Coordinates of C-alpha atoms in Angstrom, one line a residue:
M17 CA -37.4 8.0 -2.8
D18 CA -37.0 9.6 0.6
F19 CA -33.9 11.8 0.2
F20 CA -33.7 12.6 3.9
D21 CA -33.6 9.0 5.0
I22 CA -30.1 7.8 6.0
D23 CA -31.0 4.3 4.9
N24 CA -31.5 5.6 1.4
I25 CA -28.0 4.5 0.1
L26 CA -26.3 6.2 -2.8
V27 CA -23.2 4.0 -2.9
H28 CA -21.3 1.4 -0.9
I29 CA -17.7 2.4 -0.3
P30 CA -15.3 -0.5 0.3
L31 CA -13.5 1.0 3.3
G32 CA -12.7 -0.9 6.5
T33 CA -14.5 -4.0 7.7
G34 CA -17.8 -4.4 5.9
G35 CA -17.4 -1.2 3.9
Y36 CA -19.4 2.0 4.4
N37 CA -22.9 2.8 3.1
L38 CA -23.0 6.4 2.0
S39 CA -26.5 7.8 1.9
Y40 CA -27.8 10.5 -0.4
I41 CA -28.3 13.0 2.4
E42 CA -24.8 12.4 3.8
A43 CA -23.2 12.7 0.4
I44 CA -24.9 16.0 -0.5
G45 CA -24.3 17.4 3.0
T46 CA -20.6 16.5 2.8
I47 CA -20.2 18.0 -0.6
A48 CA -21.9 21.2 0.6
G49 CA -19.6 21.3 3.6
L50 CA -16.5 20.9 1.4
L51 CA -17.7 23.6 -0.9
C52 CA -18.4 25.9 2.1
I53 CA -14.9 25.6 3.5
W54 CA -13.3 25.9 0.0
L55 CA -15.3 29.1 -0.9
A56 CA -14.6 30.6 2.6
S57 CA -10.9 30.1 2.0
Q58 CA -11.4 32.1 -1.3
E59 CA -13.3 34.8 0.7
K60 CA -16.5 34.1 -1.3
I61 CA -19.6 35.1 0.6
I62 CA -21.7 32.4 -1.1
N63 CA -19.8 29.9 1.2
Y64 CA -22.5 30.6 3.8
L65 CA -25.2 29.3 1.5
F66 CA -23.5 25.9 1.3
G67 CA -22.8 26.1 5.0
L68 CA -26.5 26.4 5.7
I69 CA -27.2 23.4 3.4
N70 CA -24.4 21.4 5.2
V71 CA -25.5 22.1 8.8
S72 CA -29.2 21.6 7.9
L73 CA -28.7 18.2 6.3
F74 CA -26.3 17.1 9.1
A75 CA -28.8 18.2 11.7
V76 CA -31.3 15.8 10.1
I77 CA -28.7 13.0 10.1
F78 CA -27.9 13.6 13.8
F79 CA -31.6 13.5 14.6
Q80 CA -32.0 10.2 12.9
I81 CA -29.0 8.6 14.6
Q82 CA -30.0 10.2 18.0
L83 CA -26.9 12.3 18.4
Y84 CA -28.8 15.2 20.0
A85 CA -25.8 17.1 21.3
S86 CA -24.3 17.2 17.8
L87 CA -27.7 18.3 16.5
I88 CA -27.7 21.3 18.8
L89 CA -24.1 22.2 17.7
Q90 CA -25.5 22.3 14.1
I91 CA -28.2 24.7 15.3
F92 CA -25.4 27.0 16.6
F93 CA -23.6 26.7 13.2
F94 CA -26.8 27.5 11.4
A95 CA -27.1 30.8 13.4
A96 CA -23.4 31.5 12.9
N97 CA -23.8 31.1 9.1
I98 CA -26.7 33.5 9.1
Y99 CA -24.6 36.0 11.1
G100 CA -21.5 35.5 9.0
W101 CA -23.5 36.1 5.8
F102 CA -24.8 39.4 7.2
A103 CA -21.4 40.4 8.6
W104 CA -19.5 39.7 5.3
S105 CA -22.0 41.6 3.2
R106 CA -22.3 44.6 5.5
I107 CA -21.1 48.0 4.1
N108 CA -20.1 51.2 5.9
E109 CA -21.0 54.8 4.9
Q110 CA -18.3 54.9 2.3
K111 CA -19.8 51.8 0.6
Q112 CA -16.7 49.8 1.3
I113 CA -16.6 46.3 2.7
A114 CA -16.7 46.6 6.5
L115 CA -14.7 43.5 7.3
K116 CA -11.1 43.0 6.1
I117 CA -9.0 39.9 6.7
R118 CA -6.8 40.5 9.7
W119 CA -5.0 39.0 12.7
L120 CA -6.3 39.1 16.2
S121 CA -4.5 41.6 18.4
L122 CA -2.3 40.2 21.2
K123 CA -4.9 41.1 23.8
Q124 CA -7.6 39.4 21.8
M125 CA -5.5 36.3 21.3
V126 CA -5.0 36.1 25.1
I127 CA -8.7 36.5 25.8
V128 CA -9.7 33.8 23.2
A129 CA -7.0 31.4 24.5
V130 CA -8.1 31.8 28.2
I131 CA -11.8 31.4 27.4
S132 CA -11.1 28.4 25.2
I133 CA -8.9 26.6 27.7
F134 CA -11.4 27.2 30.5
A135 CA -14.3 26.0 28.4
I136 CA -12.3 22.9 27.3
L137 CA -11.4 22.0 30.9
V138 CA -15.0 22.5 32.1
M139 CA -16.4 20.4 29.3
T140 CA -13.7 17.6 29.7
F141 CA -14.7 16.9 33.3
N142 CA -18.5 17.4 32.7
I143 CA -18.9 16.3 29.1
D144 CA -21.3 13.4 29.8
Q145 CA -23.5 15.6 32.0
I146 CA -23.4 18.6 29.6
F147 CA -24.3 16.5 26.5
G148 CA -26.9 14.6 28.6
Y149 CA -28.7 17.9 29.5
M150 CA -28.4 19.1 25.8
A151 CA -29.9 15.8 24.6
K152 CA -32.8 16.0 27.1
A153 CA -33.4 19.6 26.0
A154 CA -33.4 18.6 22.3
V155 CA -35.8 15.7 23.0
L156 CA -38.2 17.9 24.9
V157 CA -38.2 20.5 22.1
L158 CA -38.8 17.9 19.4
Q159 CA -41.5 16.2 21.5
G160 CA -43.1 19.6 21.9
M161 CA -43.1 19.9 18.1
G162 CA -45.0 16.6 17.8
S163 CA -42.1 14.1 17.3
N164 CA -42.7 10.7 18.9
I165 CA -39.2 10.1 20.3
T166 CA -37.6 9.1 23.5
L167 CA -34.3 9.8 25.0
P168 CA -31.8 7.0 24.1
D169 CA -29.4 5.4 26.5
L170 CA -26.4 7.7 26.4
Q171 CA -23.0 6.0 26.7
P172 CA -19.9 7.7 28.3
D173 CA -17.9 9.8 25.8
A174 CA -15.1 7.7 24.3
F175 CA -12.6 10.7 24.1
P176 CA -13.8 13.3 26.6
F177 CA -10.8 15.6 26.3
W178 CA -10.4 15.5 22.5
D179 CA -14.2 15.7 22.0
S180 CA -14.3 18.8 24.2
V181 CA -11.3 20.3 22.3
M182 CA -13.1 19.8 19.0
T183 CA -16.4 21.1 20.2
V184 CA -15.1 24.3 21.8
L185 CA -12.6 25.0 19.1
S186 CA -15.2 24.5 16.4
I187 CA -17.4 27.2 18.0
V188 CA -14.4 29.5 18.4
A189 CA -13.2 29.0 14.8
M190 CA -16.7 29.6 13.4
I191 CA -17.0 32.9 15.3
L192 CA -13.5 34.0 14.2
M193 CA -14.4 33.1 10.6
T194 CA -17.5 35.3 10.7
R195 CA -15.2 38.2 11.8
K196 CA -12.6 37.4 9.1
H197 CA -9.7 36.6 11.5
V198 CA -6.8 34.6 10.1
E199 CA -6.6 32.5 13.2
N200 CA -9.8 30.7 12.3
W201 CA -8.0 28.6 9.7
L202 CA -5.2 27.7 12.1
I203 CA -7.8 26.4 14.6
W204 CA -9.7 24.5 11.8
V205 CA -6.4 22.8 10.9
I206 CA -6.0 21.6 14.6
I207 CA -9.7 20.4 14.6
D208 CA -9.3 18.6 11.3
V209 CA -6.1 16.8 12.3
I210 CA -7.7 15.6 15.6
S211 CA -10.8 14.5 13.7
V212 CA -8.7 12.4 11.2
V213 CA -7.1 10.5 14.1
I214 CA -10.2 10.1 16.2
Y215 CA -12.4 8.9 13.3
Y216 CA -9.7 6.5 12.0
H217 CA -9.3 5.1 15.5
Q218 CA -13.1 4.6 15.7
G219 CA -13.1 2.9 12.4
V220 CA -15.1 5.6 10.6
L221 CA -12.8 5.6 7.6
A222 CA -15.0 7.6 5.3
M223 CA -15.2 10.5 7.7
S224 CA -11.5 10.3 8.4
L225 CA -10.8 10.6 4.7
Q226 CA -13.2 13.6 4.5
Y227 CA -11.2 15.4 7.3
I228 CA -7.9 14.7 5.5
I229 CA -9.4 16.7 2.6
L230 CA -10.7 19.4 4.9
T231 CA -7.2 19.6 6.5
G232 CA -5.7 20.4 3.0
I233 CA -8.4 23.0 2.4
A234 CA -7.8 24.6 5.8
L235 CA -4.0 24.7 5.2
N236 CA -4.7 26.4 1.8
G237 CA -7.1 28.8 3.5
T238 CA -4.5 29.7 6.1
R239 CA -2.0 30.5 3.3
L240 CA -4.5 32.6 1.3
W241 CA -5.7 34.6 4.3
I242 CA -2.2 35.3 5.6
N243 CA -1.3 36.7 2.2
A244 CA -4.6 38.7 2.1
A245 CA -4.0 40.1 5.6
K246 CA -0.5 41.2 4.5
H247 CA -2.0 42.8 1.4
D248 CA -4.8 44.6 3.3
G249 CA -2.3 45.7 5.9
L250 CA 0.0 47.3 3.3
N251 CA -3.0 49.0 1.7
A252 CA -4.1 50.4 5.1
T253 CA -0.6 51.7 5.7
D254 CA -0.5 53.3 2.3
S255 CA -3.9 55.0 2.9
D256 CA -2.7 56.3 6.2
Q257 CA 0.5 57.8 4.7
K258 CA -1.6 59.5 1.9
A259 CA -3.9 60.9 4.5
M260 CA -1.0 62.5 6.2

């Protein structure tokens, strides 16, 4: 049994026209992704282990279905999970956790918003060229590693604006999560809602259902981290007053 083969079907799901064949690798990757997001909302550092499993398996899937731009995005997420694991476990001289859940400052919010909007606009008007270059780069790297693959015919992006929004915001949200900023969950909620609509419109009902679940987890993560930010803020204020 080849676990990594997307044609190795675990179960046939009766969704949409003709149903949906769920492979073993997609099932395990999806479960790992859900566990990653849930554990992150609980501020459990082990979330990064499941995150690494998720992005690794999804990278294999994207390779097999020739979505090389999405594959490269998984490589970024892999690196971000490694960094996040390090950042969350880092301790300072007083042997206390270095990172606390908190909000971005107003200045930071403006900077993140400006960069995000600029990146979305650039990608929206150049998404086919950008993903084309990324796909070519991925193919060249894989060919250099001995893979006998060729660049497939790349069709124009079906939703250039929304695809750009999801790609850029996914990167922003992942970076903010590694730094324990509450705003990461608000961004994930936006990404998940857009994904639900896009995948439903495209007839990929299983993925649409998955993102409905992720939306619920992200909303719960938002609630938990807002409460944690308030708690940490009060503790910080109390500490300052005692120091005085």
